[in-house]
Structure formats: structure tokens, C-alpha cells
mmCIF file of C-alpha atoms in Angstrom:
data_model
loop_
_atom_site.group_PDB
_atom_site.id
_atom_site.type_symbol
_atom_site.label_atom_id
_atom_site.label_comp_id
_atom_site.label_asym_id
_atom_site.label_seq_id
_atom_site.Cartn_x
_atom_site.Cartn_y
_atom_site.Cartn_z
ATOM 1 C CA MET A 401 -7.335 45.422 34.758
ATOM 2 C CA ASN A 402 -5.462 46.196 31.747
ATOM 3 C CA LEU A 403 -5.195 43.408 29.565
ATOM 4 C CA ARG A 404 -2.261 43.206 27.358
ATOM 5 C CA ASN A 405 -2.625 41.177 23.987
ATOM 6 C CA THR A 406 0.817 39.144 23.446
ATOM 7 C CA PRO A 407 2.814 39.172 20.588
ATOM 8 C CA SER A 408 3.075 36.284 18.308
ATOM 9 C CA ARG A 409 6.309 34.902 19.266
ATOM 10 C CA GLU A 410 9.144 34.163 15.743
ATOM 11 C CA SER A 411 11.398 31.820 15.518
ATOM 12 C CA PRO A 412 15.383 32.920 16.431
ATOM 13 C CA ILE A 413 15.832 32.312 12.246
ATOM 14 C CA GLU A 414 13.477 34.915 11.621
ATOM 15 C CA VAL A 415 14.309 37.626 14.259
ATOM 16 C CA LYS A 416 17.818 37.428 12.513
ATOM 17 C CA ARG A 417 16.548 38.083 8.958
ATOM 18 C CA ASN A 418 14.260 41.061 10.261
ATOM 19 C CA ALA A 419 17.393 42.445 11.724
ATOM 20 C CA LEU A 420 19.250 41.844 8.577
ATOM 21 C CA ASN A 421 16.683 43.146 6.492
ATOM 22 C CA ASN A 422 16.506 46.277 8.586
ATOM 23 C CA ARG A 423 20.313 47.027 8.805
ATOM 24 C CA TYR A 424 20.450 46.307 4.785
ATOM 25 C CA THR A 425 18.084 48.994 4.501
ATOM 26 C CA ASN A 426 20.078 51.526 6.352
ATOM 27 C CA LEU A 427 23.235 50.296 4.429
ATOM 28 C CA LEU A 428 21.760 51.057 1.310
ATOM 29 C CA TYR A 429 20.083 54.319 2.206
ATOM 30 C CA GLU A 430 23.780 54.975 3.809
ATOM 31 C CA TYR A 431 25.597 53.997 0.332
ATOM 32 C CA GLU A 432 22.912 56.083 -1.759
ATOM 33 C CA LEU A 433 23.551 58.741 0.218
ATOM 34 C CA VAL A 434 27.332 59.107 0.243
ATOM 35 C CA ASN A 435 26.936 58.336 -3.757
ATOM 36 C CA LYS A 436 24.981 61.596 -4.084
ATOM 37 C CA GLN A 437 27.658 63.750 -2.123
ATOM 38 C CA ILE A 438 29.768 61.975 -4.016
ATOM 39 C CA ASN A 439 28.662 63.971 -7.330
ATOM 40 C CA GLU A 440 28.249 67.042 -5.625
ATOM 41 C CA THR A 441 31.072 67.609 -4.576
ATOM 42 C CA ASN A 442 34.139 69.711 -6.374
ATOM 43 C CA ASP A 443 36.820 68.682 -3.763
ATOM 44 C CA GLU A 444 39.170 66.011 -4.822
ATOM 45 C CA VAL A 445 40.487 64.961 -1.195
ATOM 46 C CA GLU A 446 36.479 64.920 0.351
ATOM 47 C CA ARG A 447 35.832 62.649 -3.165
ATOM 48 C CA SER A 448 38.614 60.995 -2.218
ATOM 49 C CA ARG A 449 37.180 60.327 1.487
ATOM 50 C CA LEU A 450 33.440 59.485 0.154
ATOM 51 C CA GLN A 451 34.400 56.547 -2.832
ATOM 52 C CA HIS A 452 36.594 55.020 0.726
ATOM 53 C CA LYS A 453 33.590 55.062 2.781
ATOM 54 C CA ALA A 454 30.976 53.667 -0.255
ATOM 55 C CA GLU A 455 33.034 51.028 -0.701
ATOM 56 C CA ASN A 456 33.154 50.231 2.865
ATOM 57 C CA LEU A 457 29.497 50.777 2.730
ATOM 58 C CA TYR A 458 29.649 48.233 -0.132
ATOM 59 C CA SER A 459 31.505 45.425 1.036
ATOM 60 C CA GLN A 460 28.757 45.388 3.976
ATOM 61 C CA LEU A 461 25.756 45.364 1.772
ATOM 62 C CA GLU A 462 27.554 42.457 0.243
ATOM 63 C CA GLU A 463 28.265 40.903 3.557
ATOM 64 C CA VAL A 464 24.844 41.146 4.811
ATOM 65 C CA ASP A 465 23.020 39.925 1.242
ATOM 66 C CA GLN A 466 24.916 37.427 1.526
ATOM 67 C CA GLU A 467 23.766 36.078 5.362
ATOM 68 C CA LEU A 468 20.416 36.774 3.909
ATOM 69 C CA LYS A 469 20.937 34.135 1.195
ATOM 70 C CA GLN A 470 22.355 31.368 3.708
ATOM 71 C CA ILE A 471 19.133 31.905 5.934
ATOM 72 C CA ASP A 472 16.783 31.203 2.587
ATOM 73 C CA ILE A 473 19.230 28.269 1.854
ATOM 74 C CA LYS A 474 18.917 27.012 5.705
ATOM 75 C CA SER A 475 14.863 27.919 5.681
ATOM 76 C CA SER A 476 14.123 25.768 2.276
ATOM 77 C CA ASN A 477 16.121 22.812 3.483
ATOM 78 C CA SER A 478 13.771 23.123 6.963
ATOM 79 C CA ASN A 479 10.684 23.610 4.991
ATOM 80 C CA LEU A 480 12.001 20.531 2.730
ATOM 81 C CA ARG A 481 12.716 18.009 5.741
ATOM 82 C CA TYR A 482 9.633 19.422 7.228
ATOM 83 C CA LEU A 483 7.160 18.175 4.053
ATOM 84 C CA ASN A 484 9.803 14.912 3.909
ATOM 85 C CA LEU A 485 9.070 13.718 7.830
ATOM 86 C CA GLU A 486 5.218 14.631 6.966
ATOM 87 C CA GLN A 487 5.544 12.145 3.794
ATOM 88 C CA ASP A 488 7.081 10.031 5.632
ATOM 89 C CA ILE A 489 4.828 10.037 8.415
ATOM 90 C CA LEU A 490 2.495 8.582 6.219
ATOM 91 C CA LYS A 491 4.559 5.055 5.926
ATOM 92 C CA ILE A 492 4.351 4.212 10.121
ATOM 93 C CA ASP A 493 1.064 2.343 9.612
ATOM 94 C CA PHE A 494 -2.146 1.615 7.680
ATOM 95 C CA ASP A 495 -0.362 -1.495 6.182
ATOM 96 C CA GLU A 496 -3.648 -3.541 6.919
ATOM 97 C CA ILE A 497 -5.829 -0.309 5.325
ATOM 98 C CA MET A 498 -3.449 -0.734 2.592
ATOM 99 C CA GLU A 499 -3.830 -4.450 2.335
ATOM 100 C CA SER A 500 -7.692 -3.482 1.929
ATOM 101 C CA VAL A 501 -6.861 -1.056 -0.458
ATOM 102 C CA ASP A 502 -4.923 -3.389 -2.669
ATOM 103 C CA GLY A 503 -7.581 -6.147 -2.500
ATOM 104 C CA ILE A 504 -10.058 -3.782 -3.437
ATOM 105 C CA ILE A 505 -7.452 -2.886 -6.867
ATOM 106 C CA ARG A 506 -6.589 -6.565 -7.234
ATOM 107 C CA LYS A 507 -10.625 -7.147 -8.071
ATOM 108 C CA PHE A 508 -10.686 -4.234 -10.394
ATOM 109 C CA ARG A 509 -8.164 -5.646 -12.624
ATOM 110 C CA GLN A 510 -10.061 -8.197 -12.560
ATOM 111 C CA GLY A 511 -13.253 -7.037 -14.011
ATOM 112 C CA ALA A 512 -14.871 -5.982 -10.856
ATOM 113 C CA ARG A 513 -16.836 -2.988 -11.552
ATOM 114 C CA GLY A 514 -15.108 0.198 -10.775
ATOM 115 C CA ASP A 515 -16.615 1.769 -7.069
ATOM 116 C CA VAL A 516 -16.509 1.374 -3.734
ATOM 117 C CA LEU A 517 -17.354 4.148 -1.195
ATOM 118 C CA LEU A 518 -14.647 4.821 1.903
ATOM 119 C CA LEU A 519 -16.115 4.968 5.473
ATOM 120 C CA VAL A 520 -13.531 7.141 7.843
ATOM 121 C CA GLN A 521 -14.403 8.075 11.366
ATOM 122 C CA GLU A 522 -12.473 9.182 14.445
ATOM 123 C CA SER A 523 -10.312 11.285 11.587
ATOM 124 C CA LEU A 524 -8.634 13.673 13.594
ATOM 125 C CA ALA A 525 -7.355 12.088 16.402
ATOM 126 C CA MET A 526 -6.246 8.659 14.299
ATOM 127 C CA SER A 527 -4.984 10.818 11.526
ATOM 128 C CA GLY A 528 -7.320 9.773 9.030
ATOM 129 C CA ASP A 529 -6.290 12.506 6.371
ATOM 130 C CA LEU A 530 -2.877 10.899 6.547
ATOM 131 C CA CYS A 531 -4.474 7.746 5.702
ATOM 132 C CA ILE A 532 -6.629 8.898 3.131
ATOM 133 C CA LYS A 533 -3.342 10.226 1.298
ATOM 134 C CA ARG A 534 -1.295 7.343 1.380
ATOM 135 C CA ILE A 535 -4.120 5.529 -0.815
ATOM 136 C CA GLN A 536 -4.417 8.677 -2.844
ATOM 137 C CA GLU A 537 -1.025 7.938 -3.601
ATOM 138 C CA ARG A 538 -1.659 3.959 -3.923
ATOM 139 C CA LEU A 539 -4.283 4.909 -6.623
ATOM 140 C CA LYS A 540 -2.092 7.514 -8.591
ATOM 141 C CA GLN A 541 -0.097 4.657 -9.384
ATOM 142 C CA GLU A 542 -3.218 3.079 -11.572
ATOM 143 C CA THR A 543 -3.551 5.615 -13.571
ATOM 144 C CA GLY A 544 -2.114 8.687 -15.382
ATOM 145 C CA ASP A 545 -5.996 10.692 -15.113
ATOM 146 C CA PHE A 546 -5.619 11.267 -11.047
ATOM 147 C CA LYS A 547 -9.116 13.641 -10.300
ATOM 148 C CA HIS A 548 -9.395 14.757 -6.367
ATOM 149 C CA ILE A 549 -12.426 16.090 -5.669
ATOM 150 C CA GLU A 550 -12.450 17.782 -2.330
ATOM 151 C CA ILE A 551 -15.234 19.307 -0.469
ATOM 152 C CA GLU A 552 -15.485 20.199 3.810
ATOM 153 C CA PHE A 553 -18.783 20.766 5.504
ATOM 154 C CA SER A 554 -18.336 23.669 8.000
ATOM 155 C CA PRO A 555 -20.113 25.605 10.297
ATOM 156 C CA GLU A 556 -20.241 28.447 8.229
ATOM 157 C CA GLY A 557 -22.022 26.849 5.727
ATOM 158 C CA CYS A 558 -25.106 25.395 4.494
ATOM 159 C CA LEU A 559 -25.221 21.925 6.544
ATOM 160 C CA ASP A 560 -27.736 19.262 4.621
ATOM 161 C CA LYS A 561 -27.958 18.073 1.292
ATOM 162 C CA ILE A 562 -28.426 21.199 -0.991
ATOM 163 C CA GLY A 563 -25.190 22.188 1.334
ATOM 164 C CA PHE A 564 -23.354 19.345 -0.335
ATOM 165 C CA LEU A 565 -24.367 20.006 -3.370
ATOM 166 C CA GLU A 566 -23.614 23.578 -3.748
ATOM 167 C CA LYS A 567 -20.039 22.944 -2.412
ATOM 168 C CA LEU A 568 -19.488 20.329 -4.904
ATOM 169 C CA ALA A 569 -21.068 22.160 -7.971
ATOM 170 C CA GLU A 570 -18.556 25.454 -6.605
ATOM 171 C CA TYR A 571 -15.911 23.015 -7.159
ATOM 172 C CA LEU A 572 -17.108 21.953 -10.270
ATOM 173 C CA ASN A 573 -17.733 25.273 -11.241
ATOM 174 C CA VAL A 574 -21.045 24.253 -12.194
ATOM 175 C CA SER A 575 -23.434 27.178 -12.380
ATOM 176 C CA PHE A 576 -27.345 26.733 -11.796
ATOM 177 C CA ALA A 577 -29.734 29.782 -12.098
ATOM 178 C CA LYS A 578 -32.681 27.767 -10.453
ATOM 179 C CA GLN A 579 -33.861 26.647 -6.426
ATOM 180 C CA PRO A 580 -31.822 24.136 -5.899
ATOM 181 C CA GLU A 581 -34.247 23.142 -2.785
ATOM 182 C CA LYS A 582 -36.945 22.987 -5.600
ATOM 183 C CA PHE A 583 -34.852 21.031 -8.438
ATOM 184 C CA GLU A 584 -32.674 19.184 -6.617
ATOM 185 C CA GLN A 585 -32.984 16.649 -9.175
ATOM 186 C CA GLU A 586 -32.126 18.839 -12.949
ATOM 187 C CA PHE A 587 -28.749 19.712 -10.035
ATOM 188 C CA ILE A 588 -27.542 16.470 -9.168
ATOM 189 C CA GLN A 589 -28.322 15.496 -12.953
ATOM 190 C CA MET A 590 -25.851 18.901 -13.815
ATOM 191 C CA ILE A 591 -23.385 18.038 -11.190
ATOM 192 C CA LEU A 592 -22.944 13.903 -12.784
ATOM 193 C CA GLU A 593 -23.155 15.423 -16.248
ATOM 194 C CA LYS A 594 -20.010 17.506 -15.580
ATOM 195 C CA ILE A 595 -18.403 14.750 -13.354
ATOM 196 C CA CYS A 596 -18.258 12.339 -16.396
ATOM 197 C CA CYS A 597 -17.731 14.571 -19.137
ATOM 198 C CA SER A 598 -14.527 15.296 -17.105
ATOM 199 C CA LEU A 599 -13.842 11.490 -17.923
ATOM 200 C CA GLN A 600 -11.212 9.542 -20.071
ATOM 201 C CA GLY A 601 -9.740 5.950 -20.091
ATOM 202 C CA GLY A 602 -8.075 5.022 -16.821
ATOM 203 C CA SER A 603 -9.566 7.634 -14.994
ATOM 204 C CA ILE A 604 -9.848 7.597 -11.357
ATOM 205 C CA LEU A 605 -12.087 9.997 -9.778
ATOM 206 C CA PHE A 606 -11.783 10.411 -5.896
ATOM 207 C CA LEU A 607 -14.114 12.150 -4.434
ATOM 208 C CA GLU A 608 -13.626 13.415 -0.367
ATOM 209 C CA VAL A 609 -15.974 14.951 1.682
ATOM 210 C CA ARG A 610 -14.596 15.673 4.678
ATOM 211 C CA LYS A 611 -16.045 17.432 8.465
ATOM 212 C CA TRP A 612 -19.227 15.349 7.499
ATOM 213 C CA ASP A 613 -20.077 14.743 11.437
ATOM 214 C CA GLU A 614 -20.802 18.879 11.298
ATOM 215 C CA LEU A 615 -23.985 17.581 9.730
ATOM 216 C CA PRO A 616 -27.052 17.624 12.344
ATOM 217 C CA CYS A 617 -28.648 14.816 10.531
ATOM 218 C CA GLU A 618 -25.472 13.031 9.018
ATOM 219 C CA GLU A 619 -27.718 9.699 8.788
ATOM 220 C CA ASP A 620 -30.709 11.146 6.594
ATOM 221 C CA VAL A 621 -27.911 12.906 4.625
ATOM 222 C CA PHE A 622 -25.818 9.716 3.720
ATOM 223 C CA SER A 623 -28.552 7.844 2.965
ATOM 224 C CA TRP A 624 -29.397 10.597 0.409
ATOM 225 C CA PHE A 625 -26.195 10.728 -0.499
ATOM 226 C CA MET A 626 -26.162 7.250 -1.179
ATOM 227 C CA THR A 627 -29.911 7.098 -2.718
ATOM 228 C CA HIS A 628 -29.662 10.286 -4.842
ATOM 229 C CA PHE A 629 -25.894 10.841 -5.457
ATOM 230 C CA TRP A 630 -23.371 8.176 -5.388
ATOM 231 C CA MET A 631 -25.356 5.185 -6.801
ATOM 232 C CA PRO A 632 -26.795 7.576 -9.437
ATOM 233 C CA LEU A 633 -22.637 8.157 -10.451
ATOM 234 C CA VAL A 634 -21.924 4.210 -10.313
ATOM 235 C CA THR A 635 -24.917 3.549 -12.677
ATOM 236 C CA ARG A 636 -23.455 6.117 -15.034
ATOM 237 C CA LEU A 637 -20.175 3.938 -14.887
ATOM 238 C CA GLU A 638 -21.776 1.253 -16.896
ATOM 239 C CA ILE A 639 -22.423 4.098 -19.746
ATOM 240 C CA VAL A 640 -19.144 5.745 -18.911
ATOM 241 C CA THR A 641 -17.373 2.310 -19.627
ATOM 242 C CA GLN A 642 -18.843 1.932 -22.765
ATOM 243 C CA THR A 643 -16.526 4.934 -24.233
ATOM 244 C CA HIS A 644 -13.687 5.188 -21.336
ATOM 245 C CA ARG A 645 -12.611 1.713 -19.825
ATOM 246 C CA ARG A 646 -10.747 1.097 -16.507
ATOM 247 C CA VAL A 647 -13.116 4.295 -15.477
ATOM 248 C CA LYS A 648 -12.959 3.871 -11.257
ATOM 249 C CA PHE A 649 -15.348 6.249 -8.451
ATOM 250 C CA ILE A 650 -13.895 6.083 -5.014
ATOM 251 C CA GLY A 651 -15.747 7.879 -2.946
ATOM 252 C CA ALA A 652 -14.548 8.931 1.428
ATOM 253 C CA ILE A 653 -17.052 9.568 3.629
ATOM 254 C CA VAL A 654 -14.743 11.122 6.241
ATOM 255 C CA ALA A 655 -15.959 12.001 10.587
ATOM 256 C CA ASP A 656 -14.027 13.389 12.906
ATOM 257 C CA ALA A 657 -15.748 11.717 15.701
ATOM 258 C CA GLU A 658 -17.506 7.859 15.415
ATOM 259 C CA PHE A 659 -20.224 7.821 12.969
ATOM 260 C CA SER A 660 -23.269 7.096 14.757
ATOM 261 C CA SER A 661 -24.259 2.746 15.647
ATOM 262 C CA ASN A 662 -27.469 3.534 13.574
ATOM 263 C CA TYR A 663 -25.361 3.903 10.409
ATOM 264 C CA LEU A 664 -25.402 -0.081 10.221
ATOM 265 C CA ASP A 665 -28.625 -0.160 10.358
ATOM 266 C CA LEU A 666 -29.693 2.133 7.186
ATOM 267 C CA PRO A 667 -31.002 0.185 4.011
ATOM 268 C CA CYS A 668 -27.704 1.171 2.365
ATOM 269 C CA PHE A 669 -25.872 -0.943 4.348
ATOM 270 C CA CYS A 670 -27.605 -4.038 3.508
ATOM 271 C CA PRO A 671 -25.932 -4.529 0.230
ATOM 272 C CA ASP A 672 -26.946 -6.659 -2.776
ATOM 273 C CA GLU A 673 -24.525 -7.841 -5.798
ATOM 274 C CA ASN A 674 -25.982 -4.361 -7.416
ATOM 275 C CA SER A 675 -25.425 -1.852 -4.672
ATOM 276 C CA PRO A 676 -22.267 0.141 -4.730
ATOM 277 C CA ARG A 677 -19.248 -1.461 -2.749
ATOM 278 C CA MET A 678 -18.461 0.047 0.980
ATOM 279 C CA LEU A 679 -15.411 -0.269 2.769
ATOM 280 C CA PRO A 680 -15.309 0.728 6.703
ATOM 281 C CA LEU A 681 -11.530 2.022 7.383
ATOM 282 C CA THR A 682 -11.217 1.086 11.199
ATOM 283 C CA LEU A 683 -7.896 3.462 12.095
ATOM 284 C CA ARG A 684 -6.390 2.128 15.518
ATOM 285 C CA ASN A 685 -3.463 3.237 17.484
ATOM 286 C CA TRP A 686 0.274 3.004 16.476
ATOM 287 C CA THR A 687 2.223 0.951 18.472
ATOM 288 C CA VAL A 688 5.794 1.545 20.196
ATOM 289 C CA ASP A 689 7.617 -0.742 17.708
ATOM 290 C CA GLU A 690 5.866 0.512 14.876
ATOM 291 C CA ILE A 691 6.487 4.519 15.760
ATOM 292 C CA GLN A 692 10.497 2.762 16.305
ATOM 293 C CA ASP A 693 10.779 0.938 13.242
ATOM 294 C CA TRP A 694 9.942 4.421 11.750
ATOM 295 C CA LEU A 695 12.351 6.768 13.807
ATOM 296 C CA GLU A 696 15.340 4.003 12.697
ATOM 297 C CA CYS A 697 14.669 4.567 9.115
ATOM 298 C CA TYR A 698 14.747 8.334 10.166
ATOM 299 C CA PRO A 699 18.389 9.843 8.686
ATOM 300 C CA GLY A 700 20.891 11.397 11.831
ATOM 301 C CA LEU A 701 19.054 8.999 14.295
ATOM 302 C CA GLN A 702 21.366 6.561 16.041
ATOM 303 C CA ASN A 703 20.005 3.150 17.348
ATOM 304 C CA PRO A 704 19.964 4.062 21.112
ATOM 305 C CA ARG A 705 18.070 7.689 21.089
ATOM 306 C CA SER A 706 15.435 5.936 18.485
ATOM 307 C CA THR A 707 14.373 3.563 21.166
ATOM 308 C CA GLN A 708 14.208 6.006 24.402
ATOM 309 C CA LEU A 709 12.329 8.646 21.388
ATOM 310 C CA ALA A 710 9.754 5.861 20.494
ATOM 311 C CA LYS A 711 9.255 5.251 23.928
ATOM 312 C CA ARG A 712 8.685 8.692 25.128
ATOM 313 C CA ILE A 713 6.769 9.428 22.131
ATOM 314 C CA TYR A 714 4.647 6.676 22.667
ATOM 315 C CA ARG A 715 3.562 7.465 26.293
ATOM 316 C CA ALA A 716 3.427 11.182 25.670
ATOM 317 C CA SER A 717 1.099 10.433 22.891
ATOM 318 C CA LYS A 718 -1.612 8.542 24.969
ATOM 319 C CA ASN A 719 -0.245 4.761 23.740
ATOM 320 C CA GLY A 720 -0.091 5.942 20.338
ATOM 321 C CA ILE A 721 -2.562 8.026 19.442
ATOM 322 C CA PRO A 722 -1.670 8.774 15.666
ATOM 323 C CA ALA A 723 -2.525 12.695 15.568
ATOM 324 C CA MET A 724 -0.316 12.890 19.070
ATOM 325 C CA VAL A 725 2.398 10.722 18.093
ATOM 326 C CA CYS A 726 2.940 13.248 14.557
ATOM 327 C CA THR A 727 2.621 16.744 16.946
ATOM 328 C CA ALA A 728 5.390 15.235 18.896
ATOM 329 C CA LEU A 729 7.324 13.857 15.974
ATOM 330 C CA THR A 730 7.438 17.100 14.545
ATOM 331 C CA ARG A 731 8.452 18.713 17.923
ATOM 332 C CA GLU A 732 11.205 16.070 18.674
ATOM 333 C CA LEU A 733 12.872 16.031 15.331
ATOM 334 C CA PHE A 734 12.539 19.742 14.168
ATOM 335 C CA ALA A 735 13.415 21.560 17.670
#
């Protein structure tokens, strides 16, 4: 049986753009050819005919160029609408989580030590990435020096503590000539030093580690991360704040799946007053009322349609699973 590769579908606007580009290329070729003929002929009647033809071709070139510009404007507006939609979706929910974040910020302002480690599970289905973005937006309001470090585990990389250090070193442009496995502590100290040297008064460092559940021994790595990386980083706060006031370290461990229940039994989950602060974030489904409230604020939607659309999206998204809601909203509003 012969199998054919199904060609990727282009949007109607891209099909039209390609057709106009081809037409423009053909017209330009004819226009240049006619002008060449004008320069080569000595016959005045023929010259006049060719000049008239060149003017007609030039008019067609202008028309096609104008159509292409209109398509670019339409495409740009569509992209802008999509970016605005993506930004606005953050406001559907996460209110309870933002209350917790605001509580931590208030404690920071009152003089509490400036560290917290956020734990986000089921990120893929529950749109944890949107929650993280909203938290980042809130933190940016607190500083003029927001530093975001983002690393992500993948099956193609090294899925252990050394893999974490190497990814972080690569992000920070830290060169380490020795073998990390044999000189782990020295490697960690170089990374911590690079981080702390980049800070200034009021800095907020946001370290986001995504796809934590890709790690085959995630509990062991988490225990190592707390003991050998995060706690030493937090310990440096006392030194850093002697020269740079109001520095904050915010970490986020993000997993697409659920964390193992054994996490709660790890020693680092039995904190004393000197232990780093940890905040597990509980993501939930979005309600039909929350979806409707958001739709009612979306430009161009009338109340009857927003009500019907909210109910339909809620049902289609299996009672408001955030990632499915986002997909449905994008499909409905950009159909």
C-alpha cells in the first residue's frame, strides 16, 4: 500500500499571501522585460505602445503591493489579538494562589527573610505555566530588577542532579573545566557565586525548574536540591543583604504530573524557623462562572453569546480543566 504524506494545511490568509507574492513576482518580471524592450526599440509607435504597457503593469504592481500590505496589517492585528488573549487568560482564575503570593510579599515587606520555594504539580493539565506567568507579573511590580532563570528537564538530557547543575551553568554562562561528578561542591559554589554577583538592591531572582517529573529519581534529586543547592543559596541571603537590601530568592519546582505523596515525608518538609519557606500551589478546575465572567469582559461578545459559550466550553473542557479551556477559547475566538 502506498502512503502519501499529508501536506500541512495553510491558513486562508497565507494561501492568499502566497498567491499575491507569485503574482507580484510575475508582474515584476514582465515590467522589467517591457522596460528593457523600450530601451532597445527605435520605433516611436512601438515605444509608445510599450510605455503604455509598462504603465499598466506598474499600476497592477501597486495594486498587488497594496493588497499584500493589507494582509500584513490583518496578520499583525491577528497576532496582537492572540497575544492579548494569551495575556488576558491569566485573569480567569488563580485568585486564591495570588492571595497567598500577596501574603508572602507582605511578610517580605515586614522584614521576613526573602525566600520561598513554590511547588507546582499537574502543570500541563492545570495550566501551571499561566499561573507562573501571573506570579511573575506580580513580582515584577515589586522591583526594577527582576531576574528570571528558566531551565527544563528533557528525556534527551541528563536527568539527575548533575544535569540540573549543567543546565543552570549553561544558562548562567558558567564554565567549569573539572568533572562535575567529582567536584560537585566546587561546581555549586561557582554557580552560587555567579548568581549572587549579579544582584543589586531590590533584586528578585526567580528560578523556575520545569518538567521536574521527567527525573526518574525525582524525590532523591529534590532532597539533594534542597540540601545542597537551595538552602546554601538562601543562606547567602544574609551575606548579600549586608550590601544589597531587599533581595529576594523565589524558586518554582514545576511538574506536569502529580508529585509523589512521599514528598511530604522528606526531611525538608518538616521545617523549623530556619528552614527555607515552601508553598505548594493547589491548582484547580475553572468554574463556568469564572469562564463566563472572563468572556463578558472580552471585546465584541454580547451577553447571550458569552453565556452560551461559557457553558459549552465548560462542558467540552471536562468541567473546566484549564488547559482544555484555553484551547477551546483560542479555537472559538479565532475561528
